[in-house]
Tab-separated table of C-alpha atoms in Angstrom:
chain	number	residue	atom	x	y	z
A	1	MET	CA	0.026	0.157	-0.392
A	2	PRO	CA	1.574	2.585	-0.948
A	3	ALA	CA	2.233	6.178	1.429
A	4	LEU	CA	0.228	8.997	0.642
A	5	THR	CA	1.431	12.068	-0.218
A	6	HIS	CA	1.259	15.847	0.474
A	7	ALA	CA	0.110	16.349	-2.358
A	8	SER	CA	-3.137	15.029	-1.609
A	9	ARG	CA	-3.608	17.939	0.462
A	10	ILE	CA	-4.763	15.242	3.688
A	11	PRO	CA	-4.911	17.662	6.454
A	12	ARG	CA	-2.225	16.425	9.164
A	13	HIS	CA	-4.333	14.501	12.266
A	14	ARG	CA	-4.420	16.430	15.397
A	15	PRO	CA	-4.743	14.394	18.285
A	16	GLN	CA	-7.078	15.513	21.167
A	17	LEU	CA	-8.490	11.894	22.586
A	18	PHE	CA	-6.029	11.677	25.867
A	19	SER	CA	-4.996	13.671	28.173
A	20	SER	CA	-1.363	13.958	26.421
A	21	PHE	CA	0.619	12.470	23.221
A	22	PHE	CA	3.248	10.742	24.709
A	23	GLN	CA	2.115	8.488	27.551
A	24	GLY	CA	4.172	5.574	29.170
A	25	SER	CA	3.041	2.171	30.031
A	26	PHE	CA	3.228	-0.065	33.270
A	27	ALA	CA	4.060	-3.855	33.481
A	28	CYS	CA	1.153	-5.151	34.744
A	29	SER	CA	1.203	-8.464	34.175
A	30	THR	CA	0.053	-11.267	36.692
A	31	ALA	CA	0.283	-14.161	33.668
A	32	CYS	CA	1.124	-18.276	35.332
A	33	ARG	CA	4.457	-19.307	33.799
A	34	ALA	CA	4.459	-23.124	32.665
A	35	GLU	CA	6.255	-24.308	35.890
A	36	GLY	CA	2.822	-22.476	37.428
A	37	LYS	CA	4.661	-19.389	39.094
A	38	ARG	CA	2.385	-16.529	39.104
A	39	VAL	CA	3.882	-12.806	38.220
A	40	ASP	CA	3.281	-9.467	39.436
A	41	LEU	CA	4.701	-6.791	37.923
A	42	VAL	CA	3.263	-4.473	40.238
A	43	VAL	CA	5.098	-5.741	42.958
A	44	SER	CA	8.158	-7.043	41.148
A	45	SER	CA	9.205	-3.352	39.820
A	46	GLY	CA	8.216	-1.558	43.073
A	47	HIS	CA	5.527	0.084	41.263
A	48	ASP	CA	3.136	-0.780	44.641
A	49	MET	CA	4.892	0.517	47.032
A	50	LEU	CA	5.593	3.458	44.453
A	51	LEU	CA	2.135	4.776	43.070
A	52	ASN	CA	2.678	8.449	44.771
A	53	ASN	CA	6.559	8.907	43.498
A	54	ASP	CA	5.614	7.133	40.051
A	55	TYR	CA	2.330	8.832	38.564
A	56	ALA	CA	4.375	12.074	39.959
A	57	ALA	CA	7.125	11.357	37.552
A	58	LEU	CA	4.727	10.798	34.811
A	59	ALA	CA	3.219	14.045	35.354
A	60	ASP	CA	6.827	15.237	35.749
A	61	HIS	CA	7.737	13.948	32.605
A	62	GLN	CA	4.240	15.555	30.974
A	63	LEU	CA	3.546	11.877	30.674
A	64	LEU	CA	-0.311	12.455	31.295
A	65	THR	CA	-1.670	9.295	30.082
A	66	ALA	CA	-0.760	6.367	31.154
A	67	ARG	CA	-1.495	2.019	31.033
A	68	ASP	CA	-2.058	0.413	34.282
A	69	GLY	CA	-3.513	-2.847	35.521
A	70	ALA	CA	-5.949	-3.994	37.816
A	71	ARG	CA	-4.890	-7.224	39.187
A	72	TRP	CA	-7.998	-9.545	38.623
A	73	HIS	CA	-6.895	-12.383	40.851
A	74	LEU	CA	-6.301	-10.091	43.932
A	75	ILE	CA	-9.778	-8.276	43.465
A	76	GLU	CA	-11.278	-11.546	43.342
A	77	PRO	CA	-9.883	-14.211	45.640
A	78	GLN	CA	-12.886	-15.994	45.476
A	79	PRO	CA	-15.433	-16.538	43.642
A	80	GLY	CA	-18.043	-13.094	43.635
A	81	GLU	CA	-15.870	-11.553	46.467
A	82	TYR	CA	-14.371	-8.044	45.466
A	83	ASP	CA	-11.509	-6.591	47.552
A	84	TRP	CA	-10.346	-3.322	45.911
A	85	SER	CA	-7.806	-2.459	48.322
A	86	SER	CA	-4.979	-3.155	45.621
A	87	PHE	CA	-6.988	-1.306	43.414
A	88	THR	CA	-8.434	1.860	45.224
A	89	PRO	CA	-5.135	3.117	46.458
A	90	MET	CA	-3.905	3.125	42.042
A	91	LEU	CA	-6.937	5.052	41.472
A	92	HIS	CA	-6.706	7.628	44.313
A	93	ALA	CA	-2.904	8.204	43.595
A	94	ALA	CA	-3.777	8.523	39.452
A	95	GLU	CA	-6.508	11.575	40.347
A	96	ARG	CA	-3.747	13.199	42.784
A	97	HIS	CA	-1.563	13.530	40.496
A	98	GLY	CA	-3.447	14.256	37.248
A	99	ILE	CA	-2.608	11.079	35.626
A	100	GLU	CA	-5.620	9.686	33.206
A	101	ILE	CA	-5.301	5.747	32.991
A	102	ILE	CA	-6.275	3.092	30.751
A	103	TRP	CA	-7.276	0.715	33.234
A	104	GLU	CA	-6.154	-3.229	31.880
A	105	LEU	CA	-8.733	-5.905	33.794
A	106	ALA	CA	-6.809	-9.067	32.738
A	107	HIS	CA	-3.062	-8.711	31.616
A	108	PHE	CA	-2.184	-12.383	30.885
A	109	GLY	CA	-3.803	-13.688	34.994
A	110	TYR	CA	-6.681	-13.789	36.242
A	111	PRO	CA	-7.971	-15.779	38.942
A	112	SER	CA	-6.894	-19.471	40.295
A	113	HIS	CA	-10.692	-20.077	40.564
A	114	VAL	CA	-11.582	-19.374	37.358
A	115	ASP	CA	-11.295	-22.066	34.271
A	116	ILE	CA	-10.250	-20.170	31.102
A	117	TRP	CA	-12.335	-22.894	29.211
A	118	GLN	CA	-15.754	-22.791	30.656
A	119	PRO	CA	-18.661	-20.482	29.623
A	120	ALA	CA	-18.713	-19.248	32.938
A	121	PHE	CA	-15.156	-17.761	32.201
A	122	VAL	CA	-17.014	-14.957	30.066
A	123	ASP	CA	-20.062	-14.071	33.023
A	124	SER	CA	-17.109	-14.070	35.728
A	125	PHE	CA	-15.083	-11.393	34.122
A	126	ALA	CA	-18.154	-9.816	32.816
A	127	ARG	CA	-19.106	-9.465	36.654
A	128	PHE	CA	-15.757	-8.487	37.350
A	129	ALA	CA	-16.050	-5.764	34.810
A	130	ARG	CA	-19.050	-4.234	35.948
A	131	ALA	CA	-17.813	-4.161	39.687
A	132	MET	CA	-15.025	-2.531	38.793
A	133	ALA	CA	-16.878	0.135	36.578
A	134	GLU	CA	-19.500	0.480	40.087
A	135	VAL	CA	-16.097	1.312	42.307
A	136	MET	CA	-14.990	4.012	39.537
A	137	ARG	CA	-18.441	5.638	39.215
A	138	ASP	CA	-18.898	5.485	42.851
A	139	GLU	CA	-15.310	7.342	43.099
A	140	GLY	CA	-16.594	9.715	40.074
A	141	PHE	CA	-15.048	8.578	37.188
A	142	SER	CA	-17.902	8.933	34.118
A	143	ARG	CA	-14.966	8.898	31.158
A	144	PRO	CA	-12.623	6.080	31.959
A	145	PHE	CA	-10.927	4.064	29.390
A	146	PHE	CA	-10.306	0.758	29.695
A	147	THR	CA	-8.497	-2.227	28.028
A	148	PRO	CA	-10.574	-5.655	29.297
A	149	ILE	CA	-8.273	-8.174	28.109
A	150	ASN	CA	-4.388	-7.061	26.877
A	151	GLN	CA	-3.541	-8.846	23.656
A	152	ILE	CA	-5.932	-11.405	22.597
A	153	SER	CA	-3.706	-12.765	19.737
A	154	PHE	CA	-0.482	-12.705	21.387
A	155	TRP	CA	-1.819	-14.466	24.748
A	156	SER	CA	-4.222	-16.902	22.335
A	157	TRP	CA	-0.284	-17.950	20.962
A	158	ALA	CA	1.922	-17.476	24.473
A	159	GLY	CA	-1.266	-19.413	26.439
A	160	ALA	CA	-2.634	-21.785	24.289
A	161	ASP	CA	-0.314	-22.621	21.379
A	162	VAL	CA	2.984	-23.117	22.708
A	163	ALA	CA	2.513	-23.416	26.107
A	164	TRP	CA	4.342	-20.641	27.402
A	165	LEU	CA	2.291	-18.651	29.897
A	166	ASN	CA	-1.506	-20.008	31.657
A	167	PRO	CA	-3.341	-21.812	30.535
A	168	ASN	CA	-0.548	-23.747	29.298
A	169	ALA	CA	-2.070	-25.726	26.208
A	170	SER	CA	-0.682	-26.755	22.669
A	171	GLY	CA	-2.631	-26.305	19.396
A	172	ARG	CA	-5.507	-24.691	21.292
A	173	GLY	CA	-4.770	-21.088	20.320
A	174	LYS	CA	-8.243	-20.324	17.946
A	175	GLU	CA	-10.417	-21.979	20.872
A	176	LEU	CA	-8.653	-19.434	23.744
A	177	LYS	CA	-9.033	-16.139	20.858
A	178	LEU	CA	-12.516	-16.750	20.699
A	179	GLN	CA	-13.216	-17.492	24.401
A	180	LEU	CA	-11.192	-14.119	24.940
A	181	VAL	CA	-13.123	-12.539	22.664
A	182	ARG	CA	-16.253	-13.571	23.852
A	183	ALA	CA	-15.183	-12.443	27.341
A	184	THR	CA	-14.223	-8.536	26.385
A	185	LEU	CA	-17.442	-8.570	24.253
A	186	ALA	CA	-19.518	-9.159	27.425
A	187	ALA	CA	-17.024	-7.553	29.570
A	188	THR	CA	-17.499	-4.422	27.457
A	189	ASP	CA	-21.227	-4.683	27.702
A	190	ALA	CA	-21.189	-4.741	31.723
A	191	ILE	CA	-19.140	-1.538	31.839
A	192	ARG	CA	-20.936	0.478	29.043
A	193	GLU	CA	-24.171	0.076	31.207
A	194	VAL	CA	-23.011	1.236	34.373
A	195	LEU	CA	-20.519	4.217	32.489
A	196	PRO	CA	-22.171	4.737	29.122
A	197	GLN	CA	-19.393	7.121	28.106
A	198	ALA	CA	-16.618	4.764	28.799
A	199	ARG	CA	-13.798	4.493	26.064
A	200	PHE	CA	-11.915	1.002	25.378
A	201	VAL	CA	-8.508	0.370	23.751
A	202	LEU	CA	-8.480	-3.193	22.378
A	203	THR	CA	-4.877	-4.430	22.270
A	204	ASP	CA	-2.759	-6.544	20.240
A	205	PRO	CA	0.967	-6.157	18.477
A	206	LEU	CA	1.534	-4.775	15.175
A	207	VAL	CA	3.438	-6.679	13.260
A	208	HIS	CA	4.939	-7.330	9.280
A	209	VAL	CA	5.405	-11.095	8.393
A	210	ALA	CA	7.546	-11.505	5.040
A	211	ALA	CA	7.935	-14.341	2.598
A	212	ALA	CA	11.533	-16.154	3.214
A	213	ASP	CA	11.572	-16.745	-0.368
A	214	ASP	CA	9.872	-16.547	-3.491
A	215	THR	CA	8.202	-19.717	-3.459
A	216	ALA	CA	4.183	-20.106	-3.346
A	217	GLN	CA	4.462	-21.764	0.180
A	218	ALA	CA	6.737	-19.752	1.695
A	219	GLN	CA	4.299	-16.329	-0.007
A	220	ALA	CA	1.090	-18.207	1.166
A	221	ASP	CA	2.434	-18.706	4.279
A	222	ALA	CA	3.325	-15.061	5.015
A	223	ARG	CA	0.103	-13.845	3.966
A	224	ARG	CA	-1.830	-16.048	6.928
A	225	GLN	CA	0.933	-15.315	8.751
A	226	HIS	CA	0.449	-11.520	8.409
A	227	GLN	CA	-3.579	-11.568	7.880
A	228	ALA	CA	-3.614	-13.338	11.730
A	229	GLN	CA	-2.709	-9.993	13.528
A	230	PHE	CA	-6.246	-8.745	12.778
A	231	GLU	CA	-8.345	-11.779	13.833
A	232	ALA	CA	-9.070	-10.454	17.028
A	233	TRP	CA	-10.115	-7.084	16.379
A	234	ASP	CA	-12.278	-8.440	13.045
A	235	MET	CA	-13.618	-10.907	16.010
A	236	LEU	CA	-14.376	-7.522	18.212
A	237	CYS	CA	-16.342	-5.896	15.020
A	238	GLY	CA	-18.203	-9.015	13.558
A	239	ARG	CA	-16.696	-8.871	10.358
A	240	LEU	CA	-15.221	-13.034	11.710
A	241	HIS	CA	-17.455	-15.540	13.539
A	242	PRO	CA	-20.020	-13.090	13.180
A	243	GLU	CA	-22.311	-15.512	16.007
A	244	LEU	CA	-19.741	-14.508	18.858
A	245	GLY	CA	-21.905	-11.019	18.087
A	246	GLY	CA	-19.156	-8.566	17.753
A	247	LYS	CA	-20.247	-5.413	16.479
A	248	PRO	CA	-18.653	-2.400	14.542
A	249	ALA	CA	-19.269	-0.361	17.971
A	250	TYR	CA	-17.386	-2.722	19.909
A	251	LEU	CA	-14.090	-1.703	18.109
A	252	ASP	CA	-13.346	1.567	19.491
A	253	ILE	CA	-9.854	2.447	19.881
A	254	ILE	CA	-6.889	0.380	18.444
A	255	GLY	CA	-4.106	-0.209	20.648
A	256	LEU	CA	-0.859	-1.247	18.688
A	257	ASN	CA	2.656	-3.024	20.377
A	258	TYR	CA	5.536	-2.206	18.247
A	259	TYR	CA	9.196	-3.282	18.894
A	260	PRO	CA	11.976	-4.518	17.106
A	261	ASP	CA	11.591	-7.644	16.665
A	262	ASN	CA	8.084	-7.054	15.301
A	263	GLN	CA	8.745	-7.646	11.556
A	264	TRP	CA	10.081	-11.343	10.454
A	265	ASN	CA	10.114	-13.572	7.795
A	266	THR	CA	9.145	-16.960	7.284
A	267	ARG	CA	11.634	-18.875	8.511
A	268	GLU	CA	11.456	-16.638	12.006
A	269	GLU	CA	14.186	-14.456	11.023
A	270	THR	CA	14.019	-10.411	12.155
A	271	LEU	CA	13.957	-8.486	9.435
A	272	THR	CA	16.182	-5.150	10.177
A	273	PRO	CA	15.438	-1.446	8.681
A	274	GLU	CA	17.764	-2.273	6.179
A	275	HIS	CA	16.322	-5.596	4.678
A	276	ALA	CA	14.709	-5.136	1.666
A	277	ALA	CA	11.248	-7.065	2.980
A	278	TYR	CA	11.370	-4.275	6.211
A	279	ARG	CA	8.503	-2.056	5.889
A	280	PRO	CA	8.444	1.459	7.744
A	281	LEU	CA	6.115	1.500	10.297
A	282	ASN	CA	4.076	4.342	8.551
A	283	LEU	CA	3.227	2.079	6.165
A	284	LEU	CA	1.687	-0.192	8.568
A	285	LEU	CA	-0.441	2.386	10.595
A	286	GLU	CA	-1.975	2.971	7.187
A	287	GLU	CA	-2.638	-0.706	6.637
A	288	VAL	CA	-4.798	-0.326	10.117
A	289	TRP	CA	-5.912	2.853	9.797
A	290	GLN	CA	-7.033	2.104	5.969
A	291	ARG	CA	-8.969	-1.545	7.603
A	292	TYR	CA	-11.064	-0.274	10.416
A	293	GLN	CA	-11.269	3.546	10.304
A	294	ARG	CA	-10.933	3.750	14.082
A	295	PRO	CA	-8.606	6.312	16.298
A	296	LEU	CA	-5.276	4.393	16.849
A	297	LEU	CA	-2.883	4.333	19.646
A	298	LEU	CA	0.651	2.862	19.701
A	299	ALA	CA	0.135	1.387	22.889
A	300	GLU	CA	3.514	-0.281	23.891
A	301	THR	CA	7.426	0.647	22.148
A	302	GLY	CA	10.348	0.776	22.873
A	303	ALA	CA	13.772	-0.606	23.057
A	304	GLU	CA	16.853	-2.004	25.236
A	305	GLY	CA	19.688	-0.484	26.444
A	306	GLU	CA	21.566	2.337	24.280
A	307	ALA	CA	19.054	0.945	21.643
A	308	ARG	CA	15.939	3.102	23.308
A	309	VAL	CA	16.796	6.550	22.561
A	310	GLY	CA	17.404	5.814	18.572
A	311	TRP	CA	14.369	3.836	19.015
A	312	LEU	CA	12.089	6.309	19.861
A	313	ARG	CA	13.476	8.835	17.408
A	314	SER	CA	12.998	6.635	14.887
A	315	VAL	CA	8.845	5.737	15.705
A	316	ILE	CA	8.156	9.043	16.062
A	317	ASP	CA	9.614	10.186	12.831
A	318	GLN	CA	6.934	7.233	11.464
A	319	VAL	CA	4.621	8.590	13.445
A	320	ASN	CA	5.117	12.341	12.192
A	321	ILE	CA	4.952	10.657	8.372
A	322	ALA	CA	1.780	9.213	9.370
A	323	LEU	CA	-0.131	12.201	11.504
A	324	ASP	CA	0.951	13.831	8.104
A	325	ASN	CA	-0.922	11.323	5.884
A	326	GLY	CA	-4.109	12.150	8.243
A	327	ILE	CA	-3.790	9.125	9.966
A	328	ALA	CA	-5.851	9.125	13.274
A	329	LEU	CA	-2.728	8.038	15.999
A	330	GLU	CA	-3.638	9.286	18.849
A	331	GLY	CA	-0.870	8.487	21.026
A	332	VAL	CA	2.377	6.768	21.816
A	333	SER	CA	2.905	5.067	25.026
A	334	LEU	CA	6.666	3.966	26.296
A	335	TYR	CA	7.138	0.612	27.333
A	336	PRO	CA	8.107	-0.193	30.192
A	337	LEU	CA	7.683	2.954	31.818
A	338	VAL	CA	9.517	1.299	35.287
A	339	GLU	CA	12.264	-1.123	34.879
A	340	TYR	CA	11.208	-4.412	36.129
A	341	PRO	CA	12.587	-8.313	36.336
A	342	ALA	CA	11.187	-9.514	33.172
A	343	TRP	CA	8.177	-11.543	33.397
A	344	ALA	CA	9.196	-14.543	31.139
A	345	ASP	CA	12.588	-15.224	32.510
A	346	ASP	CA	13.242	-12.392	35.559
A	347	ARG	CA	16.203	-10.893	34.161
A	348	ARG	CA	15.796	-7.487	34.644
A	349	SER	CA	14.512	-5.419	31.576
A	350	PRO	CA	16.960	-2.353	30.392
A	351	GLY	CA	14.616	-0.337	28.648
A	352	ALA	CA	12.873	1.969	31.057
A	353	LEU	CA	13.130	5.631	31.535
A	354	LEU	CA	12.914	4.990	35.291
A	355	GLY	CA	15.038	2.684	37.246
A	356	LEU	CA	14.464	-0.124	39.914
A	357	ALA	CA	13.780	1.989	43.004
A	358	ASP	CA	16.830	2.584	45.452
A	359	ALA	CA	16.344	1.654	49.254
A	360	ASN	CA	14.617	4.617	49.783
A	361	GLY	CA	12.375	4.525	47.115
A	362	ASN	CA	13.676	6.680	44.743
A	363	ARG	CA	14.299	5.467	40.717
A	364	THR	CA	17.259	6.742	38.809
A	365	VAL	CA	16.067	8.534	35.512
A	366	TYR	CA	17.582	7.308	32.050
A	367	GLU	CA	18.880	10.989	31.120
A	368	PRO	CA	19.253	9.981	27.518
A	369	LEU	CA	15.808	9.420	26.700
A	370	ALA	CA	14.118	11.763	29.164
A	371	LEU	CA	16.024	14.189	26.976
A	372	GLU	CA	14.905	12.460	23.378
A	373	LEU	CA	11.504	12.584	25.235
A	374	ARG	CA	11.235	16.180	25.382
A	375	SER	CA	12.614	16.904	22.345
A	376	GLN	CA	10.319	15.214	20.631
A	377	GLN	CA	7.348	16.356	22.594
A	378	ILE	CA	9.124	20.134	21.379
A	379	LYS	CA	8.560	18.885	17.937
A	380	ILE	CA	4.972	17.212	18.336
A	381	ARG	CA	3.613	20.682	19.733
A	382	ARG	CA	5.205	22.719	17.415
A	383	ALA	CA	3.836	20.309	14.198
A	384	ASP	CA	0.556	20.507	15.718
């Protein structure tokens, strides 16, 4: 799909959906690994103990919108019994510092008393979503943002195709994807009944898959893998498996997670920008925009180590092209905002703006990234 040109006179898109265009994403997975160990990245990153400091740091860096998680397994320790003591402090701390949160209800985790394969899972998740909406309504929030289930496609693959995390199954990825879509639809309905103005960010990885050679098989495999990234969104809006109940109204804001390894070929070799088959980010964004015509959020992006500065610069260069071409991209969220022991293998994840806290609860700012962020914020404001 060719890029649009300035000659087409399409006006630059002016983002206005969120409190800030540049945002931050907290690591908040509560997945159970294959060996049965549950992770809680809110705890392992220290975010649970440093809510005020972390949200204050967001404000200091002019990141007034963030993604964070309500941990279902803590909130509903017994079926139908809700304990909001892990959630309301987050709600109040964010409000205190003027931070708008996109709340994730299920980031690869769920209570141990729930069987994700059973129809009751959908009902349990919808009840939890409704209860959370009621809490937020009673706290005075009338137009919050939610992500019911984070990365349906990735979770389906990691949890039910390769048994990398819960529910630790193999060959059942499509089955899990259908179930997670059902749960998302039910949760959306439940929340909207309580909070009619709530908005929803539906996240999944943004990828490009190229053929490794010119054979018909490689070409077909590349098309199939590339198109698979759209399945969950297509189900939510009713284009695919309409028996699930999907409709266009369910596809609100599309969240896209994009990293340096999100492009590969059918030999599973990562494509770098120098590779002939590599597609610039602005074209990937355009493909999603043309397909759905819904607001987009680059919901997670980042690189590790010294690469993080150049990565942010290259991403925003592409984002500006997309905005100039009229693509309704509403924000870019840095992930991870704070450092944490990686949930897959416990190694430290050196790609954050803020480091792990010291004994006094202070996080070190990675100044090169902070400087680049400030520079890009200024450029975006000037362009608008």
